[in-house]
CSV table of C-alpha atoms and ligand atoms in Angstrom, one decimal:
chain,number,residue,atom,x,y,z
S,1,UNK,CA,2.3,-14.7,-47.6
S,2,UNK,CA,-1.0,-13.6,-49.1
S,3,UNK,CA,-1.3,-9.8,-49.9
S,4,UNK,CA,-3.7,-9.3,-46.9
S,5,UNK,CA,-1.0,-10.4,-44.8
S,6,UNK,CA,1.4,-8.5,-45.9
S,7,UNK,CA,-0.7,-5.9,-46.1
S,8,UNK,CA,-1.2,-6.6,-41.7
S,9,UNK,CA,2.0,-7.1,-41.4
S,10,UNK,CA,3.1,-3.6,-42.9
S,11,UNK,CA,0.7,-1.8,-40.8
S,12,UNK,CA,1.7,-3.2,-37.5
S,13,UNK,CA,5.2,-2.3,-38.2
S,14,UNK,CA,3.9,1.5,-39.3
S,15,UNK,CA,2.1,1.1,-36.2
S,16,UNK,CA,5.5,0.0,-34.1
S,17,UNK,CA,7.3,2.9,-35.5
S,18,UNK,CA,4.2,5.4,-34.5
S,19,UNK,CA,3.8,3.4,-30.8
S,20,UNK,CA,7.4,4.4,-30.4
S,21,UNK,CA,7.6,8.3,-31.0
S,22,UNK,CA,4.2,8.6,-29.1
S,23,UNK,CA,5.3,6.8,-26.2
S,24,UNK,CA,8.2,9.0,-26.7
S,25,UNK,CA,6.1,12.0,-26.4
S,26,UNK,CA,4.0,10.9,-23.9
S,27,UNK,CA,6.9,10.3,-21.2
S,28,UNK,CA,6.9,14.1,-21.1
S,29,UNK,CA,3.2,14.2,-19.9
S,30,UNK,CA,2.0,11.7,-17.1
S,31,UNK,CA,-1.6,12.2,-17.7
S,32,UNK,CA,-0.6,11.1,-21.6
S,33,UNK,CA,1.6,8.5,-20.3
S,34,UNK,CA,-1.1,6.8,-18.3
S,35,UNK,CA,-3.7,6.8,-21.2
S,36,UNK,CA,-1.4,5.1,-23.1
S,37,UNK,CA,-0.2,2.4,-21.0
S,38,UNK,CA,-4.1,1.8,-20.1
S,39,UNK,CA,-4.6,1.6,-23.9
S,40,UNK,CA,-1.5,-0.6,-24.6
S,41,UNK,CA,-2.5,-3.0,-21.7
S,42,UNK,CA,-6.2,-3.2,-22.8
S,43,UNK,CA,-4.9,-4.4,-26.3
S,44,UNK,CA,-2.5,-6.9,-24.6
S,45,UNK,CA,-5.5,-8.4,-22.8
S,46,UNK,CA,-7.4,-8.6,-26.4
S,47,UNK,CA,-4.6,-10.3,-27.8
S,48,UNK,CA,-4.0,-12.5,-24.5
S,49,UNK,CA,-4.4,-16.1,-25.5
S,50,UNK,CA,-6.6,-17.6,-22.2
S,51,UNK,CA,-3.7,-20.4,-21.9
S,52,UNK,CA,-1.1,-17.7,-22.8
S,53,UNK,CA,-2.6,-15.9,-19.6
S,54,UNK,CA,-2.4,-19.0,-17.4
S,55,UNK,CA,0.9,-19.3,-18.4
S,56,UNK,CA,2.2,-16.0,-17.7
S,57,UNK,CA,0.6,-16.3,-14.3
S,58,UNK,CA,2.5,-20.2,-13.7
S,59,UNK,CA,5.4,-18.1,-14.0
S,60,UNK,CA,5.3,-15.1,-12.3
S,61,UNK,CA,6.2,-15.7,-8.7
S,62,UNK,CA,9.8,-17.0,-10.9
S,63,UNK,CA,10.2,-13.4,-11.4
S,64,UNK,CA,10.3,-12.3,-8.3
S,65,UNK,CA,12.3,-15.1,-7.0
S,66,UNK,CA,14.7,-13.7,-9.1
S,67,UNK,CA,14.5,-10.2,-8.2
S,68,UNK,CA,14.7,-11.4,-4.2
S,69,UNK,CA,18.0,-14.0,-5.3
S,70,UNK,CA,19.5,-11.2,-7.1
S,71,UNK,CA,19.2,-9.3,-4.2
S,72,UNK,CA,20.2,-11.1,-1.6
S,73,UNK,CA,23.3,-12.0,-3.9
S,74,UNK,CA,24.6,-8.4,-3.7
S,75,UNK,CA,24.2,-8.2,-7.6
S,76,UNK,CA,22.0,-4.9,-8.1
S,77,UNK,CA,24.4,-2.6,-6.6
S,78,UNK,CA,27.7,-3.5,-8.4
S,79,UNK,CA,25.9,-3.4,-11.8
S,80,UNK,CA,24.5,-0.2,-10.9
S,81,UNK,CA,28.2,1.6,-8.7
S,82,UNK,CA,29.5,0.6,-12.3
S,83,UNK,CA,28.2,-0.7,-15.4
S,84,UNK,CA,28.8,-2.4,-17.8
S,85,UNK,CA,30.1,-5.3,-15.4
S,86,UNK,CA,30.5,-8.7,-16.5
S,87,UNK,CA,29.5,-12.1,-14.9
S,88,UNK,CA,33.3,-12.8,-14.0
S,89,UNK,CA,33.8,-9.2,-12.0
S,90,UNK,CA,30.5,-9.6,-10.4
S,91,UNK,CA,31.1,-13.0,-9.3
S,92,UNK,CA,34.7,-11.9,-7.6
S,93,UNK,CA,32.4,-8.8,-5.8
S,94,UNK,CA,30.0,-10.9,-4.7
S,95,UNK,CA,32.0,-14.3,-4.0
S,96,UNK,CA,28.4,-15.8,-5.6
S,97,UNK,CA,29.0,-18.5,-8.1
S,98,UNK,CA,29.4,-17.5,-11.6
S,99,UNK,CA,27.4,-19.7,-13.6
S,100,UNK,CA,24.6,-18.5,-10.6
S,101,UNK,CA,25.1,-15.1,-11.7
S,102,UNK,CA,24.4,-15.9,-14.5
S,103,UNK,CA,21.3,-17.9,-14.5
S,104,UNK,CA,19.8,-15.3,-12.3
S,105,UNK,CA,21.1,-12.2,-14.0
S,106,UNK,CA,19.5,-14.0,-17.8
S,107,UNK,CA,15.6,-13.8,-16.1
S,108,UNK,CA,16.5,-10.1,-15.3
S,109,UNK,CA,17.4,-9.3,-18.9
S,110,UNK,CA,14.0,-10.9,-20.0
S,111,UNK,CA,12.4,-9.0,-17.7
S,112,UNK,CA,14.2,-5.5,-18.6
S,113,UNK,CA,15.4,-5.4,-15.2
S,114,UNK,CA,19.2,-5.0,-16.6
S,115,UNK,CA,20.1,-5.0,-19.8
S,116,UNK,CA,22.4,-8.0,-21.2
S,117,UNK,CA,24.7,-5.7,-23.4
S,118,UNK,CA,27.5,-8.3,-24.4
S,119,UNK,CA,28.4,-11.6,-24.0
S,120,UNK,CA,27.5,-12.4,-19.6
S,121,UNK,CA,28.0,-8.6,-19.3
S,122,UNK,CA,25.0,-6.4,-17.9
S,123,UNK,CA,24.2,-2.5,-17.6
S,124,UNK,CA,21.9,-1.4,-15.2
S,125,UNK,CA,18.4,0.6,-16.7
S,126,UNK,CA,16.3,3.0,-14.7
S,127,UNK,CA,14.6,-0.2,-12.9
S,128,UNK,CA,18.0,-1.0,-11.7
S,129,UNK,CA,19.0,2.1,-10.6
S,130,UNK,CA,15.4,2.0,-8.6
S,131,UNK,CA,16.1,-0.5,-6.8
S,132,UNK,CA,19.0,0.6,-4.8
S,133,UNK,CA,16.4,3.1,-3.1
S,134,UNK,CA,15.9,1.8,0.1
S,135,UNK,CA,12.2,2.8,-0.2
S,136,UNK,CA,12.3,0.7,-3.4
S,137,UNK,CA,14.3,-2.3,-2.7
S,138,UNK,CA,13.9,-2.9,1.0
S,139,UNK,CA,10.0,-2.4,0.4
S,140,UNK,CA,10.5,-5.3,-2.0
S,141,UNK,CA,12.2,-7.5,0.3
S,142,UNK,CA,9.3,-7.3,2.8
S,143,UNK,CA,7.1,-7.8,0.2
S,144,UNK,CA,8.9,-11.2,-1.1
S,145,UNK,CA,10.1,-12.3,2.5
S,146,UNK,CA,6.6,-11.5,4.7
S,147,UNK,CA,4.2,-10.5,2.2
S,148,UNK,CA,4.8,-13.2,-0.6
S,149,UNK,CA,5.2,-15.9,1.5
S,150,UNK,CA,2.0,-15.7,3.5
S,151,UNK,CA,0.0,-15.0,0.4
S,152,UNK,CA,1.6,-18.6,-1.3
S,153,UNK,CA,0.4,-19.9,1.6
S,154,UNK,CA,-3.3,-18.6,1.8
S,155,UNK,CA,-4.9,-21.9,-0.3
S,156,UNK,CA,-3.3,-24.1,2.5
S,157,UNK,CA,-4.3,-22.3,5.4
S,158,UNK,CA,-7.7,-22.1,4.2
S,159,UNK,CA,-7.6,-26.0,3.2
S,160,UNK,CA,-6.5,-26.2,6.9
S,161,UNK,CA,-9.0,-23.7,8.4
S,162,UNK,CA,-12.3,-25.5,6.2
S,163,UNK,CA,-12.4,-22.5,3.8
S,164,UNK,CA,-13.8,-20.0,6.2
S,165,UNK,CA,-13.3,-16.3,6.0
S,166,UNK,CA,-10.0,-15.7,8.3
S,167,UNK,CA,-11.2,-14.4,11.5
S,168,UNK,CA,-8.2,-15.8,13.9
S,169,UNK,CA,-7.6,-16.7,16.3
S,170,UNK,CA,-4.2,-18.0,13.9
S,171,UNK,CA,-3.3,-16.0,10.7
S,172,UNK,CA,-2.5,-16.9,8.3
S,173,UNK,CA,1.1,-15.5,8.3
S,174,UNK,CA,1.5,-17.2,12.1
S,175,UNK,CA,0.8,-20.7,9.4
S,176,UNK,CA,3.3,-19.8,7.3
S,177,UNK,CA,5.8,-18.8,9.9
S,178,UNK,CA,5.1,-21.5,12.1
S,179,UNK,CA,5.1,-18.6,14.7
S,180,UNK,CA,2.4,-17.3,17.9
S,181,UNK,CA,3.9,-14.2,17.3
S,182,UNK,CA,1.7,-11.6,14.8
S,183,UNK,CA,3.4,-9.6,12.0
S,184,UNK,CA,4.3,-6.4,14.0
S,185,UNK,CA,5.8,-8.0,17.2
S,186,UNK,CA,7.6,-11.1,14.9
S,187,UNK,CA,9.0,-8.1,12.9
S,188,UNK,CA,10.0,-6.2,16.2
S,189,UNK,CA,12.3,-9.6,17.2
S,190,UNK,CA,13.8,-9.4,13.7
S,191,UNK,CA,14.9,-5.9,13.3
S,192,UNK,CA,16.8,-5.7,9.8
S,193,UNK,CA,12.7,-7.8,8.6
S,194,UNK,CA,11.0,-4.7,10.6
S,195,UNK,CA,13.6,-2.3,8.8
S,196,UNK,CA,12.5,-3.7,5.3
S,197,UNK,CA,8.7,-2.5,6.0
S,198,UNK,CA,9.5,0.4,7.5
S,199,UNK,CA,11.5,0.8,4.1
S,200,UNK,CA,7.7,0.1,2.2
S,201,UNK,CA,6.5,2.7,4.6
S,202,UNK,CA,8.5,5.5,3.8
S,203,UNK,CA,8.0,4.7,-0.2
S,204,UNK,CA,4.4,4.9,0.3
S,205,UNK,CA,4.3,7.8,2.5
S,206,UNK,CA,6.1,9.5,-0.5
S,207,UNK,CA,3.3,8.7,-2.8
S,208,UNK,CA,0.5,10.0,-0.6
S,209,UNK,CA,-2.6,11.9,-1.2
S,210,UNK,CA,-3.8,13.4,1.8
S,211,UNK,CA,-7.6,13.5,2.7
S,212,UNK,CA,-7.7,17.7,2.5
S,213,UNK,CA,-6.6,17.8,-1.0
S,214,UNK,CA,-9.7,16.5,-2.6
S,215,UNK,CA,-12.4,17.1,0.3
S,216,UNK,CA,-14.2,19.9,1.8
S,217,UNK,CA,-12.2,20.6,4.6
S,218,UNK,CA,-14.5,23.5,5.5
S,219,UNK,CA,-17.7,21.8,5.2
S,220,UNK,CA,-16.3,18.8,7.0
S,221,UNK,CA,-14.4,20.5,10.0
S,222,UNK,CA,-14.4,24.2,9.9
S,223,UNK,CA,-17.3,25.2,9.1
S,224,UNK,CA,-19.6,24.3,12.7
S,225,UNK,CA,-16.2,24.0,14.7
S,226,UNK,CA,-16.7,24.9,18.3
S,227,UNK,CA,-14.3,28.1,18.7
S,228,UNK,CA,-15.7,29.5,22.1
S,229,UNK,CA,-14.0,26.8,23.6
S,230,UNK,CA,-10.4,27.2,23.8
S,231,UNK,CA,-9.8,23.8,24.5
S,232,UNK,CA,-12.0,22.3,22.3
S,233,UNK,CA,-9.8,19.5,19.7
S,234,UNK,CA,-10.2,19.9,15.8
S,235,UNK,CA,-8.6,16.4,15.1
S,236,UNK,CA,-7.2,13.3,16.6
S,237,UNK,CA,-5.5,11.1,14.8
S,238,UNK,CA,-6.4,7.5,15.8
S,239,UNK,CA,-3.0,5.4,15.3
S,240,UNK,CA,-1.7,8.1,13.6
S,241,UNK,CA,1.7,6.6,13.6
S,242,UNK,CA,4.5,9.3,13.7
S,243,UNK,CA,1.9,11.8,12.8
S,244,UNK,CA,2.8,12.6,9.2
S,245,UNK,CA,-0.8,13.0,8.2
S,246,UNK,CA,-0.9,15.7,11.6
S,247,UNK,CA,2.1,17.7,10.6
S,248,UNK,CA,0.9,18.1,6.5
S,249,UNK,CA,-2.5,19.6,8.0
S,250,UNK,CA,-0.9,21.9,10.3
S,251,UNK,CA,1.6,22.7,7.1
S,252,UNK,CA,-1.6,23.5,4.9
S,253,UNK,CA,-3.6,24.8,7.7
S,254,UNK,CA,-1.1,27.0,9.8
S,255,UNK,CA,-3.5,29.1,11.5
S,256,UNK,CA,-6.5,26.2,12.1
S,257,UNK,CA,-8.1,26.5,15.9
S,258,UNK,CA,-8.7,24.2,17.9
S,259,UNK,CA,-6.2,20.9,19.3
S,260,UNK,CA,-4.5,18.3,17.0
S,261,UNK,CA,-4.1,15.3,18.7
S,262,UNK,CA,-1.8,12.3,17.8
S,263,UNK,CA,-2.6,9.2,19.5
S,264,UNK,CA,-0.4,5.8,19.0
S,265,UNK,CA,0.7,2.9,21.3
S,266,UNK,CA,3.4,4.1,24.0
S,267,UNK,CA,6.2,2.4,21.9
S,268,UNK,CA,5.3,4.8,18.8
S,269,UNK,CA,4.2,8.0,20.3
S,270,UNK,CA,7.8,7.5,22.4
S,271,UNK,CA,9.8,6.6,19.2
S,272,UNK,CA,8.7,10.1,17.5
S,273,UNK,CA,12.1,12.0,17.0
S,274,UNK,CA,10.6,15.3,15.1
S,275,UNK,CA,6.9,16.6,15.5
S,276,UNK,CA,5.1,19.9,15.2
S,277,UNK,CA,5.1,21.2,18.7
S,278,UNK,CA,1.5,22.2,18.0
S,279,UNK,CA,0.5,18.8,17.8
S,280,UNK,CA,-0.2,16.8,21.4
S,281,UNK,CA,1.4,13.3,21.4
S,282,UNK,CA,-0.8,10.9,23.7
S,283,UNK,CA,-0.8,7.3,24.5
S,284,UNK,CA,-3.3,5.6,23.5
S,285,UNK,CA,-4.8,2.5,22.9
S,286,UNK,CA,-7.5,2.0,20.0
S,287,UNK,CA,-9.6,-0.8,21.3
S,288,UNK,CA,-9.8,1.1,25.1
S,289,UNK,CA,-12.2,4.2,26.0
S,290,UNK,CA,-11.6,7.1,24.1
S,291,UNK,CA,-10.3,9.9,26.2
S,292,UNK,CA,-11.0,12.7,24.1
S,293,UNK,CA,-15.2,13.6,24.2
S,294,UNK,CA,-16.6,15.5,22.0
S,295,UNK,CA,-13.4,16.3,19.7
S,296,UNK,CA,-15.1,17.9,15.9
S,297,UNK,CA,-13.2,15.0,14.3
S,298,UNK,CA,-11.7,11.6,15.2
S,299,UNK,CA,-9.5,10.9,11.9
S,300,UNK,CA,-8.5,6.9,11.2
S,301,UNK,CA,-6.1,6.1,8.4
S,302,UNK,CA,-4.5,2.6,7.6
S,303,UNK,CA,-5.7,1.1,10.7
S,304,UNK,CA,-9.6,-0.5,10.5
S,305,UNK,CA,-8.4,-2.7,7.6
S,306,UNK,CA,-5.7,-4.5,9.6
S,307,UNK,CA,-8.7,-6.0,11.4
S,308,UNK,CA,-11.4,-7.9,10.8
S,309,UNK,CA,-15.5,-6.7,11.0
S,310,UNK,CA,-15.9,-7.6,15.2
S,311,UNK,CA,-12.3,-6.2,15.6
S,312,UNK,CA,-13.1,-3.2,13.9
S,313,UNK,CA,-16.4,-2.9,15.9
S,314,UNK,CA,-14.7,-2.4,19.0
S,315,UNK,CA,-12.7,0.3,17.8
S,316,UNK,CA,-15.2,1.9,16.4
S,317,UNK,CA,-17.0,1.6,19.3
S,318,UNK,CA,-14.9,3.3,21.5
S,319,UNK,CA,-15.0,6.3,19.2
S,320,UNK,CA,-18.5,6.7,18.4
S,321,UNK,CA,-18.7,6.2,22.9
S,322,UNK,CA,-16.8,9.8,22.6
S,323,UNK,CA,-18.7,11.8,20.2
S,324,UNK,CA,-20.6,14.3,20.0
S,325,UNK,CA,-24.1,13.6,18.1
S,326,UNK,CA,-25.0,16.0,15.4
S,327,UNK,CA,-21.0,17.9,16.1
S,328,UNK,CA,-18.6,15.1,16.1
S,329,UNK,CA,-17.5,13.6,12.6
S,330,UNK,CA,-15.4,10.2,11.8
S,331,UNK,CA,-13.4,10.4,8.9
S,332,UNK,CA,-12.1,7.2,8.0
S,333,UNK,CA,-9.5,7.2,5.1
S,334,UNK,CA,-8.4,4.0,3.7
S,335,UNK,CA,-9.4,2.1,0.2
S,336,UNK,CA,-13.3,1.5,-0.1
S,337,UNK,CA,-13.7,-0.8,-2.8
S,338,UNK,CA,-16.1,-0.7,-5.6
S,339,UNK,CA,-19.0,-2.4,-5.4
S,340,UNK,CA,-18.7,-4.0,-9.0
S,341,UNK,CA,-15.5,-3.7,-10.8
S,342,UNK,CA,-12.6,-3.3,-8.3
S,343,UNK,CA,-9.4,-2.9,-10.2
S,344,UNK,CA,-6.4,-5.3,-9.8
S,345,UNK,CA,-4.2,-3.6,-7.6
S,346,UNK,CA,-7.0,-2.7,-4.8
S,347,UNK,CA,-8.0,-6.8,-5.3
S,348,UNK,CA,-4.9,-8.4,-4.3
S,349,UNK,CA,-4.0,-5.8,-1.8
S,350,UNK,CA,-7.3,-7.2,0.2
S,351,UNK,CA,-5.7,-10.4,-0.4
S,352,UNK,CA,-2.6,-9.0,1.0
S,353,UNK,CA,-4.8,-7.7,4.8
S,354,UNK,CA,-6.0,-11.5,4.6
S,355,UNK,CA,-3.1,-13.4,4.3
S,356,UNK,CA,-0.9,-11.2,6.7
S,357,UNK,CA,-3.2,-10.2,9.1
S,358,UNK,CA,-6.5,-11.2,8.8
S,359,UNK,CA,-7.5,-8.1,7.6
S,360,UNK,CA,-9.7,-7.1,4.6
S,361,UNK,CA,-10.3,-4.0,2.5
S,362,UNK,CA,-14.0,-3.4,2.3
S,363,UNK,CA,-16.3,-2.1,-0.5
S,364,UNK,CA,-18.4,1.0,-0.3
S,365,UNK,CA,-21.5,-0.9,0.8
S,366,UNK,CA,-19.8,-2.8,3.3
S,367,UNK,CA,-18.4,0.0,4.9
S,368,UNK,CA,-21.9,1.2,5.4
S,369,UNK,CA,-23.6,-2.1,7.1
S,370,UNK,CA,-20.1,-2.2,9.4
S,371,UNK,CA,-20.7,1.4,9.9
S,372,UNK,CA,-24.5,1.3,10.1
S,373,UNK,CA,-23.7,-1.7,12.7
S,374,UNK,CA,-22.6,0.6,15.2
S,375,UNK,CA,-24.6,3.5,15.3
S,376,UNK,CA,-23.0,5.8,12.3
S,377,UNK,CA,-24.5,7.1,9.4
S,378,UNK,CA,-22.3,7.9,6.1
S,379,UNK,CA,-22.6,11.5,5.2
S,380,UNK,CA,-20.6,11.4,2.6
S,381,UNK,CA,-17.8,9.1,0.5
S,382,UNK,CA,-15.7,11.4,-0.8
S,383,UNK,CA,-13.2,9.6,-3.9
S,384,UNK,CA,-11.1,10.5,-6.2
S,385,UNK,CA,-11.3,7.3,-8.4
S,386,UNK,CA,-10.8,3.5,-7.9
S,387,UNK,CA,-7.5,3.5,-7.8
S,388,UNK,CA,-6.5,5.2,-4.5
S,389,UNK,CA,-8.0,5.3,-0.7
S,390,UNK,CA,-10.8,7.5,-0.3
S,391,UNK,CA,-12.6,9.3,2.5
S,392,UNK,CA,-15.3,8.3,4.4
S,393,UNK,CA,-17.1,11.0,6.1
S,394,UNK,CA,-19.7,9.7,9.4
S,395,UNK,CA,-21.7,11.2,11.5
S,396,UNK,CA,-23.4,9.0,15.3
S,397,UNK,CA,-27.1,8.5,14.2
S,398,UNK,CA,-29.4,10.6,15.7
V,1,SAM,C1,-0.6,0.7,9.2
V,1,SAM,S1,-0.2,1.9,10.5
V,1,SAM,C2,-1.0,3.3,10.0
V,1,SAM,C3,-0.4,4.5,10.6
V,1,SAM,C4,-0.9,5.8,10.1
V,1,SAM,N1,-2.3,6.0,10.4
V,1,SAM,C5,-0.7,6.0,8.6
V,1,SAM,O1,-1.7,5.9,7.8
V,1,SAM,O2,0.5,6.1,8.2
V,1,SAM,C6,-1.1,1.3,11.8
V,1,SAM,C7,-0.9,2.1,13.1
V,1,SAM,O3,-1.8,1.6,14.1
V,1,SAM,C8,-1.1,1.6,15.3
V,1,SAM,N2,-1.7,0.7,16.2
V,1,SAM,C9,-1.7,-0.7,16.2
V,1,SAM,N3,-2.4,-1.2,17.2
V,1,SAM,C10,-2.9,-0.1,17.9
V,1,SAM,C11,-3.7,0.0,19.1
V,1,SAM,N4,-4.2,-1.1,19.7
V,1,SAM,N5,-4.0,1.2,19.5
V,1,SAM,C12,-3.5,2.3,18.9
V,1,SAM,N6,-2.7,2.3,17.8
V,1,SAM,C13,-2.4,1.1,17.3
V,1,SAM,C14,0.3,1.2,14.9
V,1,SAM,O4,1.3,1.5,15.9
V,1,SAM,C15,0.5,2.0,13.6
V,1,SAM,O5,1.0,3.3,13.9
């Protein structure tokens, strides 16, 4: 080795032993934590080989597959009740074949899923441990079982459909199913699949940021609000779902006037076991007239990008049909895109809304030609960075 090289290689060891008490260090701070793994990941991609990158990617859906096996062996639980557990207990728990078990459970070790502690003997980590959260590891199985399958299947369906933008009348996860059924009502004839994403459901809700925390909520609804009227409605919540997003504004704004509406299909407003008793459930559905006029907001979250752009024009429609010009405001929160630069994660959920539904996320600008397209203007696009949903604030053009 010449001295330079030694020289490299002592410094990436000093560097190694540095890494590791910052990293260390930085677990205690999140803020610190993220800077870091941005940093660490930037260096990865410098380092990259381009065929080392193809080959990463050749392999990944093998990962999963072993994540969704494991799973639907009965593996992560055991490991996790008790650990260390070796290949021979876990195979006379699971009644799963032992040299299986072990194939499976050596890509989970290379993947720091488990950790391989002895000879075909494996202790569960914190992902492990994750996993048996319902929110965690029934999200995953929709995503492998639904999500992951339609998506492997997007370059055939678009072979099939002449490469055109998915616009239906077939999605693409009706190809892949060999179904007429759409996701939601295939899902609601196959409860424990339907009881997967409502498993990804709950794990997001627990992550959300809600619009009010980093808008204006005065200059967008208060502020102007019609309070002569005592009937007059602050908010509807436009497939508002259980109403979540209903009851945290109500939490943070106990004393707001005016109505709070929740408006959902009958199946959903009649599923709803716990609500504010403030908040008026209604039936509703989003592509029929509007029955609320003149309400100071219509609020939309989650929904517009499970359509595509003459879909979501209806919709739309019917709203801006029921408001109020220079009073009424649409807030629409979902992810807008940038319109150079979009991050991964944003990326391939877009992919995600195409191959399961036919659905997109949109950048900025096209949110404001689809918007624009039905007589709304943008007032404002308030964000807090790419990597989360942001608000969009739209008033009917004069
Ligand atoms: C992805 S969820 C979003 C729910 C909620 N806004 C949220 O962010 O958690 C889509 C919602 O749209 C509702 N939905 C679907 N089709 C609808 C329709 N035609 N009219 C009204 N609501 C509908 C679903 O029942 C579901 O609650």
């Amino acid at each position: 080795m010449s001295p330079s090289s030694a020289r490299n290689v002592d410094r990436i060891t000093e560097l190694q032993n540095s890494l590791t008490s910052l990293s260390k260090v930085a677990l205690e701070n999140e803020d610190e934590r993220k800077k870091l793994l941005a940093v660490l990941r930037a260096q990865v991609a410098v380092l990259e080989t381009p065929l080392e990158v193809v080959w990463r990617m050749m392999m990944e859906p093998h990962q999963s597959t072993a994540l969704r096996s494991a799973q639907g062996m009965g593996l992560i639980e055991p490991i996790v009740s008790s650990s260390p557990r070796t290949a021979t207990e876990l195979a006379t728990i699971t009644k799963c074949d032992k040299q299986l078990i072990v194939r499976i459970l050596r890509c989970l070790s290379a993947m720091k899923m488990v950790d391989e502690v002895d000879y075909e003997t494996y202790a569960s980590n914190p992902t492990t441990q994750i996993l048996t959260v319902p929110s965690v590891g029934g999200g995953f199985k929709f995503m492998f079982d639904e999500a992951a399958v339609s998506v492997v299947h997007v370059p055939a369906f678009l072979s099939k459909t002449g490469y055109k933008n998915p616009e239906g009348p077939e999605t693409c996860f009706q190809s892949a199913f060999n179904t007429d059924l759409q996701l939601f009502p295939y899902l609601m004839a196959n409860p424990e699949r339907m009881g997967h994403l409502n498993d990804l459901m709950t794990g997001q809700r627990m992550n959300r940021t809600e619009w009010f925390d980093f808008s204006d909520v005065d200059s967008i609804l208060f502020d102007g609000m019609d309070t002569k009227d005592s009937d007059a409605t602050l908010l509807i919540d436009i497939g508002g779902g259980r109403g979540h997003d209903l009851e945290a504004f109500r939490n943070k704004f106990p004393n707001a006037k005016g109505k709070l509406v929740l408006q959902d299909l009958p199946p959903v407003i009649a599923d709803i076991e716990a609500l504010d008793s403030s908040i008026v459930r209604m039936e509703h559905n989003f592509f029929t007239e509007q029955p609320i006029k003149g309400a100071r907001a219509y609020y939309i979250r989650s929904c517009l990008h499970d359509y595509n752009d003459a879909d979501d024009r209806k919709i739309l429609r019917q709203i801006v049909d029921a408001m109020k010009p220079g009073y009424s405001k649409l807030l629409i929160f979902e992810w807008i895109l940038p319109d150079v630069g979009t991050p991964l994660y944003p990326a391939l959920l877009d992919l995600n809304m195409l191959a399961l539904f036919s659905g997109m996320e949109r950048t900025e600008t096209h949110w404001r030609n689809l918007l624009e397209s039905v007589g709304l203007e943008v007032v404002k696009v308030w964000s807090i960075g790419k990597e989360t949903e942001g608000l969009i604030e739209a008033m009917k053009k004069a």
